[in-house]
Coordinates of C-alpha atoms in Angstrom, one line a residue:
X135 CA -5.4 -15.6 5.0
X136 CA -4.4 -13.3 2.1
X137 CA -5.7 -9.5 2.9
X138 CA -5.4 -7.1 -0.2
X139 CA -5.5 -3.4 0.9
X140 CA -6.1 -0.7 -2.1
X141 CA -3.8 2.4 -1.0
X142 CA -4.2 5.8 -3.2
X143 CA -0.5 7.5 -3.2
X144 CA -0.2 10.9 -2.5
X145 CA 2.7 13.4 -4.1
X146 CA 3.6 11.1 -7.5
X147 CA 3.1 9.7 -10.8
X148 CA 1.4 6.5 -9.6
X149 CA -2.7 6.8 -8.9
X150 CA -3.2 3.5 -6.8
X151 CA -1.7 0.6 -5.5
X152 CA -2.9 -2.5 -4.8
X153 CA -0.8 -5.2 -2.1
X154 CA -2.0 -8.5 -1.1
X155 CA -0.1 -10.0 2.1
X156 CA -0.8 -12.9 3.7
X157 CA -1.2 -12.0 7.4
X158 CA -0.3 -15.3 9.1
X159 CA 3.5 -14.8 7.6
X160 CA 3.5 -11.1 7.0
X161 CA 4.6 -12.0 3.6
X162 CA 3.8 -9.6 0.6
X163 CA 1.9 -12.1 -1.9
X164 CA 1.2 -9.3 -5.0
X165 CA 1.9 -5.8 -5.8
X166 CA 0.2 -3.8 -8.9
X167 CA 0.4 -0.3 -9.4
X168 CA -1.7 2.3 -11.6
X169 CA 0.8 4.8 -13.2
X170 CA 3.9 5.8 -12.2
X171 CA 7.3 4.5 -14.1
X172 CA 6.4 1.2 -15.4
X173 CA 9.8 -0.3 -15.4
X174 CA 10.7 0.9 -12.1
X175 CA 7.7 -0.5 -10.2
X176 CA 8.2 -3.8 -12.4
X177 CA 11.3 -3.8 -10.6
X178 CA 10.1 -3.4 -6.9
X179 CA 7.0 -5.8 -7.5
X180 CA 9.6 -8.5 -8.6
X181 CA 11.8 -7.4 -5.3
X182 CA 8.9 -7.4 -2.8
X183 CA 7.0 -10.5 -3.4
X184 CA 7.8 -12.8 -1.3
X185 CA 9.2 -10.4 1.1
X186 CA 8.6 -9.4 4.7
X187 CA 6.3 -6.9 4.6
X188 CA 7.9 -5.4 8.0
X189 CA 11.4 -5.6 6.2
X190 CA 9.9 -4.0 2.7
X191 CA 8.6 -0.9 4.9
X192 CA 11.7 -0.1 6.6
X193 CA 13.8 -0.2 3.4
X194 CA 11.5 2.2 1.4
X195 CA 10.9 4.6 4.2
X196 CA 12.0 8.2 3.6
X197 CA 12.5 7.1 -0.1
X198 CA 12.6 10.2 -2.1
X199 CA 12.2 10.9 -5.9
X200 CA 13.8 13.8 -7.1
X201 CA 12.5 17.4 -5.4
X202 CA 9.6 15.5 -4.0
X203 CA 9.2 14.9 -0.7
X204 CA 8.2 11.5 -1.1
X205 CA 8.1 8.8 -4.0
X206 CA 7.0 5.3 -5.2
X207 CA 8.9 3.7 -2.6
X208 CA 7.7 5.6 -0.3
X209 CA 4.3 5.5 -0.7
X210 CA 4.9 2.5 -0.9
X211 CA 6.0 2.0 2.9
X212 CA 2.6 4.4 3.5
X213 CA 0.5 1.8 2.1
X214 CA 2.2 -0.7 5.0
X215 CA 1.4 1.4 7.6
X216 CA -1.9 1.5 7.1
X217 CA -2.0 -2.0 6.8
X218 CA -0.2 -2.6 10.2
X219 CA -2.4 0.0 11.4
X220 CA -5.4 -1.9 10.4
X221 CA -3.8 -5.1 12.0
X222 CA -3.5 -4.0 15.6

C-alpha cells in the first residue's frame, strides 16, 4: 500500500512537501516539493525514489543550509519521522 504524507517544513525556502512510500517495502515511491531551490530538490527527488526511506533519513539528518539550523534535506528527514512515527 502506497501512503502519501503532506509535511509543511519549518526554517527554509521550501513551503510543503509531499512523499508517497510504499509501506510494505519502505520504499520512497514520489517526492514533490513547493518552493525551495528547484534544481536542488530535482536532484534529491531523482536520488530518493526508489530508496529506503530508513536509509534516505539517516543520510539527510542534521543536513544544514548555510546559517540555518536546518535545510531541505533536513526537513526532509523530519518529514520521515513523522512518518515512522505514524507507523508504530
Amino acid at each position: 500500500m502506497i501512503k502519501t504524507i503532506e509535511y509543511f517544513p519549518q526554517g527554509t525556502c521550501s513551503k510543503k512537501m509531499t512523499i508517497s512510500i510504499d509501506t510494505e517495502t519502505g520504499k520512497i515511491t514520489d517526492f514533490t516539493v513547493v518552493g525551495g531551490c528547484n534544481g536542488n530538490l530535482k536532484g534529491i527527488r531523482s536520488l530518493i525514489i526508489g530508496m529506503d526511506a530508513k536509509d534516505v533519513h539517516d543520510k539527510l539528518r542534521g543536513t544544514l543550509c548555510g546559517f540555518r539550523q536546518t535545510s531541505c534535506p533536513d526537513q526532509i528527514a523530519c518529514a520521515l519521522e513523522s512518518f515512522f512515527e505514524e507507523e508504530k
